Short mmCIF file of C-alpha atoms in Angstrom, two decimals:
data_model
loop_
_atom_site.label_atom_id
_atom_site.label_comp_id
_atom_site.label_asym_id
_atom_site.label_seq_id
_atom_site.Cartn_x
_atom_site.Cartn_y
_atom_site.Cartn_z
CA MET A 25 193.36 110.06 79.28
CA LYS A 26 192.44 107.27 76.88
CA LYS A 27 192.57 104.79 79.75
CA LEU A 28 190.31 107.04 81.85
CA VAL A 29 187.78 107.41 79.03
CA SER A 30 187.76 103.66 78.44
CA PHE A 31 187.26 103.01 82.14
CA LEU A 32 184.35 105.46 82.37
CA LEU A 33 182.76 104.00 79.24
CA VAL A 34 182.94 100.49 80.67
CA CYS A 35 181.42 101.70 83.97
CA PHE A 36 178.61 103.47 82.12
CA MET A 37 177.82 100.34 80.14
CA MET A 38 177.82 98.23 83.30
CA ILE A 39 175.51 100.67 85.07
CA SER A 40 173.23 100.69 82.05
CA VAL A 41 173.10 96.93 81.94
CA VAL A 42 172.46 96.62 85.65
CA GLY A 43 169.88 99.43 85.52
CA CYS A 44 168.11 97.88 82.55
CA GLY A 45 168.23 94.57 84.31
CA LYS A 46 166.52 96.08 87.33
CA SER A 47 163.96 97.80 85.14
CA ASP A 48 163.13 94.61 83.26
CA SER A 49 162.85 92.68 86.49
CA SER A 50 160.49 95.28 87.98
CA ALA A 51 158.32 95.38 84.86
CA GLU A 52 158.17 91.59 84.78
CA GLY A 53 157.15 91.59 88.44
CA ASN A 54 154.37 94.10 87.81
CA LYS A 55 153.26 92.14 84.80
CA ASN A 56 153.05 88.93 86.81
CA LYS A 57 151.19 90.78 89.53
CA GLU A 58 148.63 92.12 87.05
CA GLU A 59 148.14 88.77 85.37
CA LYS A 60 147.50 86.93 88.60
CA PRO A 61 143.79 85.98 88.44
CA ARG A 62 141.60 87.55 91.10
CA GLU A 63 139.53 85.44 93.41
CA GLU A 64 136.15 84.45 91.99
CA ARG A 65 133.34 86.71 93.18
CA VAL A 66 130.64 84.33 94.38
CA LEU A 67 127.41 85.64 95.86
CA ARG A 68 125.25 83.18 97.82
CA MET A 69 121.58 83.97 98.38
CA SER A 70 118.56 82.21 99.82
CA GLY A 71 115.65 81.29 97.61
CA ASP A 72 112.90 78.79 96.91
CA ASN A 73 112.58 75.96 94.42
CA LEU A 74 110.71 77.74 91.63
CA GLY A 75 111.24 75.34 88.75
CA TYR A 76 113.36 75.60 85.65
CA PRO A 77 114.04 79.33 85.04
CA SER A 78 112.86 79.63 81.46
CA VAL A 79 109.93 81.81 80.44
CA TYR A 80 107.16 79.19 80.44
CA THR A 81 108.55 76.61 82.90
CA VAL A 82 109.26 78.72 85.99
CA SER A 83 106.81 79.23 88.86
CA SER A 84 104.08 81.83 88.43
CA LYS A 85 105.13 83.45 91.71
CA GLY A 86 106.92 86.80 91.65
CA ARG A 87 110.25 85.26 92.59
CA GLY A 88 109.90 82.95 89.62
CA TYR A 89 109.66 85.99 87.37
CA LEU A 90 112.79 87.38 89.04
CA LEU A 91 114.79 84.29 88.10
CA THR A 92 113.88 84.57 84.43
CA SER A 93 114.60 88.32 84.48
CA TYR A 94 118.25 87.56 85.21
CA ILE A 95 118.38 85.70 81.89
CA PHE A 96 115.89 87.53 79.65
CA ASP A 97 115.77 91.29 79.10
CA THR A 98 112.80 93.48 78.21
CA LEU A 99 112.53 96.75 76.28
CA THR A 100 112.26 98.83 79.45
CA TRP A 101 112.97 98.15 83.11
CA LYS A 102 112.68 99.82 86.53
CA ASP A 103 115.24 100.87 89.13
CA GLU A 104 114.83 102.56 92.51
CA ASN A 105 113.45 105.70 90.84
CA GLY A 106 111.19 104.27 88.15
CA VAL A 107 111.33 103.39 84.45
CA VAL A 108 114.75 103.14 82.78
CA PRO A 109 115.91 102.02 79.31
CA LEU A 110 117.06 98.43 78.91
CA LEU A 111 117.09 96.80 75.46
CA ALA A 112 115.50 99.98 74.12
CA LYS A 113 117.92 102.86 74.56
CA GLU A 114 115.21 105.39 73.64
CA TRP A 115 111.59 105.56 72.53
CA LYS A 116 108.86 107.92 71.39
CA VAL A 117 105.10 107.81 71.01
CA SER A 118 102.88 109.12 68.23
CA GLU A 119 100.52 112.08 68.65
CA ASP A 120 97.52 109.79 69.09
CA ASN A 121 99.45 107.85 71.79
CA LYS A 122 98.88 104.55 70.04
CA THR A 123 102.17 103.88 68.25
CA TRP A 124 105.43 103.46 70.15
CA THR A 125 108.80 103.43 68.37
CA PHE A 126 111.78 101.85 70.14
CA LYS A 127 115.45 102.21 69.20
CA LEU A 128 117.34 99.15 70.37
CA ASN A 129 120.82 99.13 71.85
CA ASP A 130 122.96 97.83 68.99
CA LYS A 131 125.40 96.21 71.45
CA ALA A 132 122.79 93.81 72.81
CA LYS A 133 123.24 90.16 71.90
CA PHE A 134 122.16 86.76 73.10
CA THR A 135 124.47 84.58 75.13
CA ASP A 136 124.98 82.21 72.21
CA GLY A 137 126.69 85.11 70.41
CA LYS A 138 123.84 85.98 68.06
CA GLU A 139 122.89 89.65 67.71
CA LEU A 140 119.58 90.78 69.21
CA THR A 141 117.51 92.67 66.64
CA ALA A 142 114.08 94.14 66.05
CA GLU A 143 113.06 90.80 64.51
CA ASP A 144 113.51 89.14 67.91
CA VAL A 145 111.33 91.79 69.57
CA LYS A 146 108.58 91.38 66.98
CA PHE A 147 108.81 87.60 67.27
CA SER A 148 108.57 87.68 71.10
CA PHE A 149 105.42 89.81 71.12
CA GLU A 150 103.77 87.59 68.52
CA TYR A 151 104.87 84.38 70.23
CA ILE A 152 103.33 85.49 73.53
CA LYS A 153 100.13 86.36 71.70
CA ASP A 154 99.97 82.79 70.37
CA HIS A 155 101.22 81.24 73.63
CA PRO A 156 99.77 83.23 76.55
CA TYR A 157 102.34 84.12 79.19
CA GLN A 158 101.29 84.35 82.82
CA TRP A 159 103.03 87.66 83.55
CA VAL A 160 101.82 89.84 80.72
CA SER A 161 99.02 90.09 78.19
CA VAL A 162 99.73 91.56 74.75
CA ASP A 163 96.04 91.86 73.90
CA PRO A 164 96.28 95.68 73.74
CA VAL A 165 98.85 95.33 70.91
CA LYS A 166 97.49 95.59 67.37
CA GLU A 167 100.69 95.07 65.39
CA VAL A 168 104.48 94.99 65.77
CA ARG A 169 106.54 96.22 62.81
CA VAL A 170 110.25 96.07 62.10
CA LYS A 171 111.45 99.44 60.76
CA ASP A 172 115.11 98.50 60.50
CA LYS A 173 117.57 96.19 62.20
CA HIS A 174 117.47 98.08 65.49
CA THR A 175 114.12 99.89 65.32
CA VAL A 176 110.76 98.36 66.18
CA GLU A 177 107.32 99.96 66.08
CA ILE A 178 104.47 98.76 68.30
CA GLU A 179 100.95 99.89 67.45
CA LEU A 180 98.20 99.57 70.06
CA LYS A 181 94.51 98.97 69.44
CA GLU A 182 93.60 101.73 71.90
CA VAL A 183 95.44 104.16 74.14
CA TYR A 184 96.85 102.11 77.01
CA ALA A 185 98.22 104.18 79.90
CA PRO A 186 100.41 101.48 81.55
CA PHE A 187 101.95 100.23 78.28
CA ILE A 188 105.54 101.38 78.89
CA THR A 189 105.80 99.65 82.27
CA ASP A 190 103.41 96.73 82.14
CA ILE A 191 103.91 95.52 78.57
CA ALA A 192 107.13 96.99 77.20
CA GLY A 193 108.68 96.33 80.60
CA ASN A 194 107.41 92.75 80.92
CA VAL A 195 107.65 90.98 77.55
CA PRO A 196 110.85 88.89 77.70
CA VAL A 197 112.71 89.16 74.42
CA MET A 198 113.47 85.63 73.27
CA PRO A 199 115.81 84.63 70.43
CA LYS A 200 113.72 83.95 67.35
CA HIS A 201 116.27 81.48 65.96
CA ILE A 202 115.69 79.24 69.00
CA TRP A 203 112.02 79.67 69.86
CA GLU A 204 110.42 79.85 66.40
CA ASN A 205 110.10 76.05 66.24
CA VAL A 206 109.00 75.55 69.86
CA THR A 207 105.34 74.50 69.83
CA GLU A 208 105.01 73.47 73.50
CA PRO A 209 106.84 76.13 75.52
CA GLU A 210 105.62 74.77 78.86
CA LYS A 211 107.75 71.66 78.14
CA PHE A 212 110.76 73.52 76.75
CA ASN A 213 113.46 73.19 79.43
CA THR A 214 116.67 72.42 77.59
CA ALA A 215 119.86 74.51 77.67
CA ASP A 216 118.61 76.43 74.62
CA SER A 217 115.52 77.58 76.54
CA VAL A 218 117.66 79.73 78.85
CA ILE A 219 119.62 81.56 76.18
CA GLY A 220 118.77 85.23 76.63
CA SER A 221 120.42 88.63 76.62
CA GLY A 222 120.43 89.29 80.38
CA PRO A 223 123.32 89.83 82.81
CA LEU A 224 123.40 86.21 84.02
CA THR A 225 123.44 82.78 82.40
CA LEU A 226 122.24 79.53 83.94
CA GLU A 227 125.01 77.09 84.77
CA SER A 228 122.83 74.52 86.51
CA TYR A 229 119.52 73.86 88.24
CA ASP A 230 119.18 71.07 90.79
CA LYS A 231 115.53 70.08 90.66
CA GLU A 232 115.67 67.96 93.81
CA ALA A 233 117.50 70.52 95.96
CA GLY A 234 115.84 73.49 94.30
CA SER A 235 119.16 75.28 93.91
CA TYR A 236 120.45 77.45 91.05
CA ILE A 237 123.90 78.46 89.87
CA PHE A 238 124.16 81.46 87.56
CA ASN A 239 127.28 82.81 85.88
CA ALA A 240 128.01 86.37 84.83
CA ASN A 241 127.39 87.28 81.20
CA LYS A 242 130.83 88.84 80.68
CA GLU A 243 129.72 90.50 77.44
CA TYR A 244 126.53 92.06 78.77
CA PHE A 245 125.77 95.20 76.79
CA LEU A 246 125.36 97.36 79.93
CA GLY A 247 128.73 96.25 81.26
CA GLU A 248 130.28 93.20 82.88
CA PRO A 249 128.51 92.18 86.10
CA VAL A 250 130.29 92.90 89.39
CA ILE A 251 129.78 89.27 90.46
CA ASP A 252 131.12 86.17 88.72
CA LYS A 253 128.68 83.64 90.09
CA LEU A 254 125.32 83.70 91.86
CA ILE A 255 124.22 80.68 93.88
CA ILE A 256 120.62 80.56 95.06
CA SER A 257 119.62 77.78 97.44
CA LYS A 258 116.94 76.96 99.98
CA VAL A 259 118.06 76.57 103.58
CA ASN A 260 116.21 75.53 106.73
CA ASN A 261 116.77 78.85 108.50
CA ASP A 262 117.84 82.00 106.66
CA LYS A 263 118.90 83.86 109.79
CA GLU A 264 121.15 81.05 111.01
CA ALA A 265 122.66 80.53 107.53
CA LEU A 266 123.52 84.23 107.22
CA GLU A 267 125.04 84.41 110.70
CA ALA A 268 127.05 81.23 110.07
CA GLY A 269 128.51 82.67 106.86
CA GLU A 270 126.80 80.08 104.67
CA LEU A 271 124.86 82.80 102.79
CA ASP A 272 125.63 86.42 101.90
CA ALA A 273 122.05 87.67 101.51
CA VAL A 274 118.67 86.38 102.73
CA SER A 275 115.06 87.33 102.12
CA ASN A 276 113.00 84.54 103.74
CA LEU A 277 113.07 86.17 107.15
CA LYS A 278 110.40 86.61 109.75
CA TYR A 279 110.02 90.24 110.73
CA GLY A 280 111.25 89.57 114.27
CA GLU A 281 114.34 87.81 112.93
CA ALA A 282 115.16 90.77 110.70
CA LYS A 283 114.92 93.09 113.71
CA GLN A 284 117.29 90.87 115.69
CA ILE A 285 119.84 90.85 112.86
CA LYS A 286 119.63 94.62 112.57
CA GLU A 287 120.14 95.12 116.30
CA ALA A 288 123.20 92.84 116.29
CA GLY A 289 124.79 95.23 113.79
CA LYS A 290 126.91 92.76 111.82
CA PHE A 291 124.73 92.78 108.71
CA LYS A 292 122.74 95.43 106.93
CA VAL A 293 118.95 95.07 106.97
CA MET A 294 116.55 96.77 104.57
CA GLU A 295 112.84 97.18 105.20
CA GLY A 296 110.71 98.33 102.32
CA PRO A 297 107.19 98.61 100.96
CA GLY A 298 105.46 95.27 101.16
CA PHE A 299 103.34 95.17 98.03
CA TRP A 300 102.21 91.72 99.14
CA VAL A 301 98.63 91.40 100.29
CA GLY A 302 96.97 88.90 102.59
CA ARG A 303 93.29 88.59 101.73
CA LEU A 304 90.14 86.58 102.27
CA TYR A 305 88.59 85.15 99.10
CA PHE A 306 84.86 84.48 98.67
CA ASN A 307 83.34 81.88 96.40
CA PHE A 308 80.29 83.75 95.12
CA ASP A 309 78.47 80.52 94.34
CA VAL A 310 77.46 80.67 98.03
CA GLU A 311 74.20 82.64 98.11
CA GLU A 312 74.80 84.78 101.19
CA PHE A 313 78.30 85.77 100.05
CA ASN A 314 76.65 87.82 97.31
CA LYS A 315 75.13 90.19 99.88
CA LYS A 316 77.49 93.10 100.59
CA GLU A 317 76.06 93.43 104.11
CA PHE A 318 77.36 89.93 104.87
CA ARG A 319 80.87 90.82 103.68
CA GLN A 320 80.76 94.13 105.56
CA ALA A 321 79.74 92.27 108.72
CA LEU A 322 82.79 90.04 108.43
CA TYR A 323 85.12 93.03 107.97
CA HIS A 324 83.70 94.79 111.05
CA ALA A 325 84.29 91.56 113.00
CA ILE A 326 88.05 91.58 112.37
CA ASN A 327 90.36 93.61 114.57
CA ARG A 328 92.94 94.20 111.85
CA GLU A 329 95.44 95.96 114.12
CA GLU A 330 95.36 93.11 116.64
CA TYR A 331 95.52 90.61 113.77
CA VAL A 332 98.74 92.18 112.49
CA GLN A 333 100.22 92.46 115.95
CA LYS A 334 99.51 88.91 117.12
CA ALA A 335 99.33 86.69 114.04
CA LEU A 336 102.06 88.49 112.10
CA LYS A 337 104.19 89.79 114.98
CA ASN A 338 103.95 93.35 113.63
CA GLY A 339 105.45 92.19 110.35
CA ALA A 340 102.68 93.78 108.29
CA VAL A 341 100.53 96.88 107.85
CA ALA A 342 96.77 96.59 108.43
CA GLY A 343 94.77 96.24 105.22
CA ASN A 344 92.93 99.08 103.49
CA PRO A 345 89.28 98.46 102.49
CA GLY A 346 90.00 100.06 99.10
CA HIS A 347 92.67 97.37 98.53
CA ILE A 348 95.46 99.67 97.29
CA HIS A 349 98.52 99.87 99.53
CA PRO A 350 98.82 103.14 101.51
CA ASP A 351 102.36 103.67 100.15
CA SER A 352 101.11 103.76 96.57
CA GLU A 353 100.77 107.07 94.75
CA TRP A 354 97.29 105.87 93.70
CA TYR A 355 96.06 105.30 97.25
CA SER A 356 92.99 107.17 98.44
CA LYS A 357 92.15 107.55 102.11
CA GLU A 358 88.70 108.90 101.21
CA VAL A 359 87.05 105.50 101.22
CA LYS A 360 84.64 103.80 103.58
CA ASN A 361 86.42 102.37 106.59
CA TYR A 362 85.47 99.51 108.90
CA ASP A 363 86.34 99.79 112.57
CA PHE A 364 86.41 96.73 114.79
CA ASN A 365 82.77 96.52 115.86
CA PRO A 366 81.24 93.06 116.44
CA GLU A 367 77.90 94.61 117.44
CA LYS A 368 77.75 96.39 114.09
CA SER A 369 78.49 93.02 112.46
CA LYS A 370 75.50 91.45 114.19
CA GLU A 371 73.26 94.34 113.14
CA LEU A 372 74.30 93.96 109.51
CA LEU A 373 73.69 90.21 109.58
CA ALA A 374 70.27 90.72 111.15
CA SER A 375 69.37 93.24 108.44
CA ILE A 376 69.58 90.47 105.84
CA GLY A 377 67.84 87.85 107.92
CA ILE A 378 70.85 86.12 109.46
CA LYS A 379 70.25 85.35 113.15
CA ASP A 380 70.78 82.68 115.79
CA ASN A 381 67.22 81.40 116.01
CA ASP A 382 67.81 78.23 118.03
CA GLY A 383 70.34 79.64 120.54
CA ASN A 384 73.17 77.26 119.64
CA GLY A 385 75.61 80.12 119.10
CA ILE A 386 75.65 79.79 115.30
CA VAL A 387 73.60 82.13 113.12
CA GLU A 388 71.29 80.77 110.45
CA TYR A 389 70.30 81.79 106.93
CA ASN A 390 67.26 80.20 105.27
CA GLY A 391 67.28 77.53 107.94
CA LYS A 392 70.97 76.66 107.45
CA ASN A 393 73.63 77.05 110.14
CA LEU A 394 76.42 79.23 108.76
CA SER A 395 79.45 76.96 109.01
CA TYR A 396 82.13 77.18 106.33
CA GLU A 397 85.42 75.53 105.45
CA LEU A 398 88.33 77.98 105.31
CA ILE A 399 91.31 76.71 103.35
CA THR A 400 94.77 78.19 103.78
CA SER A 401 98.45 77.25 103.65
CA GLU A 402 100.33 75.63 106.52
CA ASP A 403 102.22 78.82 107.38
CA LYS A 404 98.99 80.76 108.02
CA VAL A 405 97.47 78.60 110.74
CA SER A 406 97.71 81.33 113.39
CA GLU A 407 96.04 83.81 111.04
CA ALA A 408 93.24 81.36 110.24
CA GLU A 409 92.65 80.61 113.91
CA MET A 410 92.27 84.32 114.65
CA LEU A 411 89.67 84.61 111.88
CA LYS A 412 87.90 81.58 113.33
CA LYS A 413 87.74 83.37 116.71
CA TYR A 414 86.56 86.70 115.24
CA PHE A 415 83.85 85.11 113.13
CA GLY A 416 82.81 82.79 115.94
CA ASP A 417 82.14 85.82 118.11
CA ILE A 418 79.43 86.93 115.66
CA GLY A 419 77.98 83.43 115.28
CA ILE A 420 79.72 82.21 112.11
CA ASP A 421 81.56 78.91 112.40
CA LEU A 422 84.79 78.25 110.49
CA GLN A 423 86.44 74.89 109.93
CA VAL A 424 90.10 75.53 109.14
CA LYS A 425 91.79 73.22 106.65
CA THR A 426 95.49 73.63 105.83
CA ILE A 427 97.05 72.49 102.57
CA ASP A 428 100.31 73.14 100.76
CA SER A 429 100.59 76.52 99.04
CA LYS A 430 100.73 75.08 95.51
CA THR A 431 97.46 73.20 96.02
CA LEU A 432 95.92 76.28 97.64
CA ASP A 433 96.79 78.45 94.63
CA ALA A 434 95.32 75.83 92.29
CA MET A 435 92.07 75.47 94.24
CA ILE A 436 91.50 79.24 94.26
CA LYS A 437 92.26 79.46 90.56
CA GLU A 438 89.80 76.63 89.86
CA GLY A 439 87.13 78.08 92.16
CA ASN A 440 87.23 74.87 94.19
CA PHE A 441 86.75 76.42 97.65
CA THR A 442 84.24 78.18 99.91
CA LEU A 443 86.46 80.65 101.80
CA ALA A 444 90.20 80.95 101.28
CA LEU A 445 92.95 82.82 103.10
CA ASN A 446 95.89 83.47 100.82
CA GLY A 447 98.19 86.20 99.56
CA HIS A 448 100.22 87.41 96.61
CA GLY A 449 102.09 90.37 95.20
CA SER A 450 99.54 93.12 95.47
CA PHE A 451 99.83 96.68 94.36
CA GLY A 452 103.15 98.32 93.76
CA GLY A 453 102.61 99.71 90.35
CA ASP A 454 99.92 100.72 87.95
CA PRO A 455 96.19 100.56 88.82
CA VAL A 456 95.87 97.96 86.07
CA LEU A 457 96.25 95.51 88.97
CA LEU A 458 92.68 96.24 89.97
CA GLN A 459 91.71 94.11 86.99
CA ARG A 460 91.51 91.22 89.43
CA PHE A 461 88.04 92.57 90.30
CA VAL A 462 86.85 93.05 86.72
CA SER A 463 84.21 90.54 85.67
CA SER A 464 84.07 91.38 81.95
CA LYS A 465 86.69 91.01 79.21
CA SER A 466 89.37 93.66 79.60
CA GLN A 467 92.47 94.79 77.76
CA GLY A 468 94.24 95.09 81.11
CA SER A 469 97.33 93.01 81.79
CA THR A 470 97.77 91.44 85.21
CA PRO A 471 99.52 88.30 86.53
CA GLN A 472 97.41 85.17 86.35
CA VAL A 473 98.56 84.17 89.83
CA THR A 474 95.98 86.59 91.29
CA THR A 475 93.01 85.19 89.38
CA GLN A 476 90.08 83.47 91.05
CA GLY A 477 87.91 80.81 89.47
CA GLY A 478 84.26 80.04 89.94
CA LYS A 479 81.55 82.66 90.23
CA GLN A 480 82.99 86.09 90.93
CA TRP A 481 81.81 89.44 92.19
CA SER A 482 80.44 91.61 89.41
CA ASN A 483 79.85 95.36 89.22
CA GLU A 484 79.19 97.07 85.89
CA GLU A 485 80.12 100.54 87.13
CA PHE A 486 83.48 99.18 88.27
CA ASN A 487 84.05 97.46 84.92
CA LYS A 488 83.38 100.66 82.95
CA LEU A 489 85.50 102.86 85.21
CA PHE A 490 88.38 100.40 85.02
CA GLU A 491 88.42 100.46 81.21
CA SER A 492 88.10 104.24 81.18
CA GLN A 493 91.11 104.85 83.44
CA LEU A 494 93.28 102.59 81.28
CA LYS A 495 92.95 105.14 78.46
CA GLU A 496 93.41 108.26 80.59
CA LEU A 497 96.89 109.76 80.15
CA ASP A 498 96.30 112.77 82.39
CA ASN A 499 97.52 111.50 85.77
CA LYS A 500 95.28 113.81 87.78
CA LYS A 501 92.14 112.73 85.92
CA ARG A 502 93.21 109.11 86.05
CA TYR A 503 93.75 109.34 89.80
CA GLU A 504 90.19 110.60 90.24
CA GLU A 505 88.87 107.56 88.38
CA VAL A 506 91.08 105.19 90.35
CA GLU A 507 89.85 106.84 93.54
CA LYS A 508 86.29 105.96 92.52
CA LEU A 509 87.36 102.37 91.88
CA GLN A 510 88.73 102.20 95.41
CA SER A 511 85.48 103.60 96.81
CA ILE A 512 83.50 100.87 95.05
CA ILE A 513 85.83 98.18 96.39
CA ALA A 514 85.58 99.59 99.91
CA GLU A 515 81.79 99.66 99.75
CA GLU A 516 81.28 96.30 98.06
CA LEU A 517 84.24 94.35 99.51
CA PRO A 518 84.71 91.72 96.77
CA THR A 519 87.62 90.59 98.96
CA LEU A 520 88.63 91.39 102.52
CA THR A 521 92.06 93.03 102.40
CA LEU A 522 93.59 91.96 105.71
CA TYR A 523 97.18 93.20 105.62
CA TYR A 524 100.24 94.14 103.57
CA LYS A 525 103.31 92.18 104.56
CA LYS A 526 106.48 94.14 105.31
CA ILE A 527 109.46 93.12 103.19
CA THR A 528 112.89 92.68 104.78
CA PHE A 529 116.27 91.83 103.29
CA ALA A 530 119.50 91.19 105.21
CA TYR A 531 122.93 91.02 103.63
CA ASP A 532 126.68 91.08 104.18
CA SER A 533 127.77 94.48 102.84
CA SER A 534 131.42 93.41 102.93
CA LYS A 535 130.57 91.29 99.88
CA LEU A 536 128.06 93.14 97.68
CA ASP A 537 126.55 96.52 98.49
CA GLY A 538 124.20 98.78 96.58
CA TRP A 539 120.95 96.83 96.96
CA PHE A 540 117.74 98.81 96.54
CA PHE A 541 113.97 98.43 96.52
CA THR A 542 112.55 98.75 93.01
CA LYS A 543 110.05 101.58 92.67
CA ASP A 544 106.60 100.04 92.18
CA GLY A 545 108.17 96.58 92.13
CA VAL A 546 109.83 94.58 89.38
CA ALA A 547 107.52 93.64 86.49
CA ILE A 548 103.93 94.06 87.66
CA ALA A 549 104.39 94.82 91.37
CA VAL A 550 106.91 92.19 92.48
CA PRO A 551 108.36 93.77 95.64
CA THR A 552 112.07 93.02 95.82
CA THR A 553 115.60 94.20 96.44
CA GLN A 554 116.90 91.54 94.07
CA ASN A 555 116.65 93.64 90.93
CA LYS A 556 119.14 92.41 88.32
CA LEU A 557 120.56 95.92 87.97
CA VAL A 558 122.31 95.52 91.35
CA PHE A 559 124.56 92.92 89.71
CA ILE A 560 125.67 95.62 87.29
CA LYS A 561 125.59 98.79 89.41
CA GLY A 562 126.37 97.33 92.82
CA LYS A 563 129.77 97.46 94.50
CA TRP A 564 131.75 94.30 95.22
CA ASN A 565 133.70 94.94 98.41
CA ASN A 566 135.35 91.63 99.14
#
């Protein structure tokens, strides 16, 4: 019996040892499996060379703002449905609607490890007041007060209806400890200038190639990004680069190319509201341009549907005389329209003394043949040539001159042109964007990229209505005032709104999915799918 007990005891111990050995081996295997680093999640996108992506050194174009938004956060933001909290987790407004109190997320910090506080918010608003920033004006702000470490109070001079989106949602919060000694922000392009609190950090920028490499901010207060690295680079052909597997997402597509990609079925293609407007600018130093009948004659001379079909290959929606995009909640269809009617054009010209008196095919005004230089960018030659044909049919001669887009923007801003064909982010958000037609000082905030130099169109009724609607918090009443603004634009035509470009975006959903079009556009009407929230909320599938 003793021998049997001893034998069983030995067997039990051996089984235990072997069993434990197997258990340890299995656990070690699982441990090694878990510790094996996953493959780096690299997303490659197309983009343009937009300069160094700090607040004051990046391009004034909408995509430039997008780059800085990856690095710098604002109090509020927008997703596919509208306004959402960002640095401010909650807010409230006083009874008189002039004082806004924001509670900051106490987990937010800058990428150098320093905590983001109310002092940084106050500093950023005051810094932008002293150093004007092209994407937002803080003129409506009277004072910013720090209530405690994570509470900031912003008092306005007057009620300002678009404050929560167009100011709170656009002022980049910069670290006070870095920027407080920066006196020339437009020259500040060191590594310190791109320290922010956003979901991405800048690894490198190749000025010659115009390419960017961003890394994930692993300690982002809204959660670790679903990508590890974002590479943005310019390629010769977006469609070919996507199909060849060189890029995972592209946005510089012609509309026809996007349709071809969609039909092939390998990649997903999104088509959304194109809050990008193509328009004809007038230099009002030219005497006849100040007559609304002249501008109306030009609009009647343009077959906008044919223009969109032929010059833009159906990649746009015909322009609305009231300027606001038909997809906007502020759009009014009850405005004066202009059908394609060259005979009506000639009648309008004749009514103000513009006729072809010598039979040479060109109309005259005060003894002068009406021949004008039309400047535009190299990619709009076909559009310009169509305008030349339309205007030629009513006796107005155009001489088309093409220049690079940067020079074109500068010449319009300086007022150094006669007629200009150009475009920009148009109207995806608040009616504050109609400020581009205001001739008097205004508290409105709108991107400087849309401004026009030289003598401008002026209408006192428009100026007063614009200021009035900025203070109207009742949406129904405000809509009625904005509707009147559109009616004035449609009657007076301070610009000829030619079309709204359709926006397309193609991507490999086997990599990153969850892209969306931002409601009313990022910042002040930047139409895009490349909202930084997709890097947090999107799904990495590869």
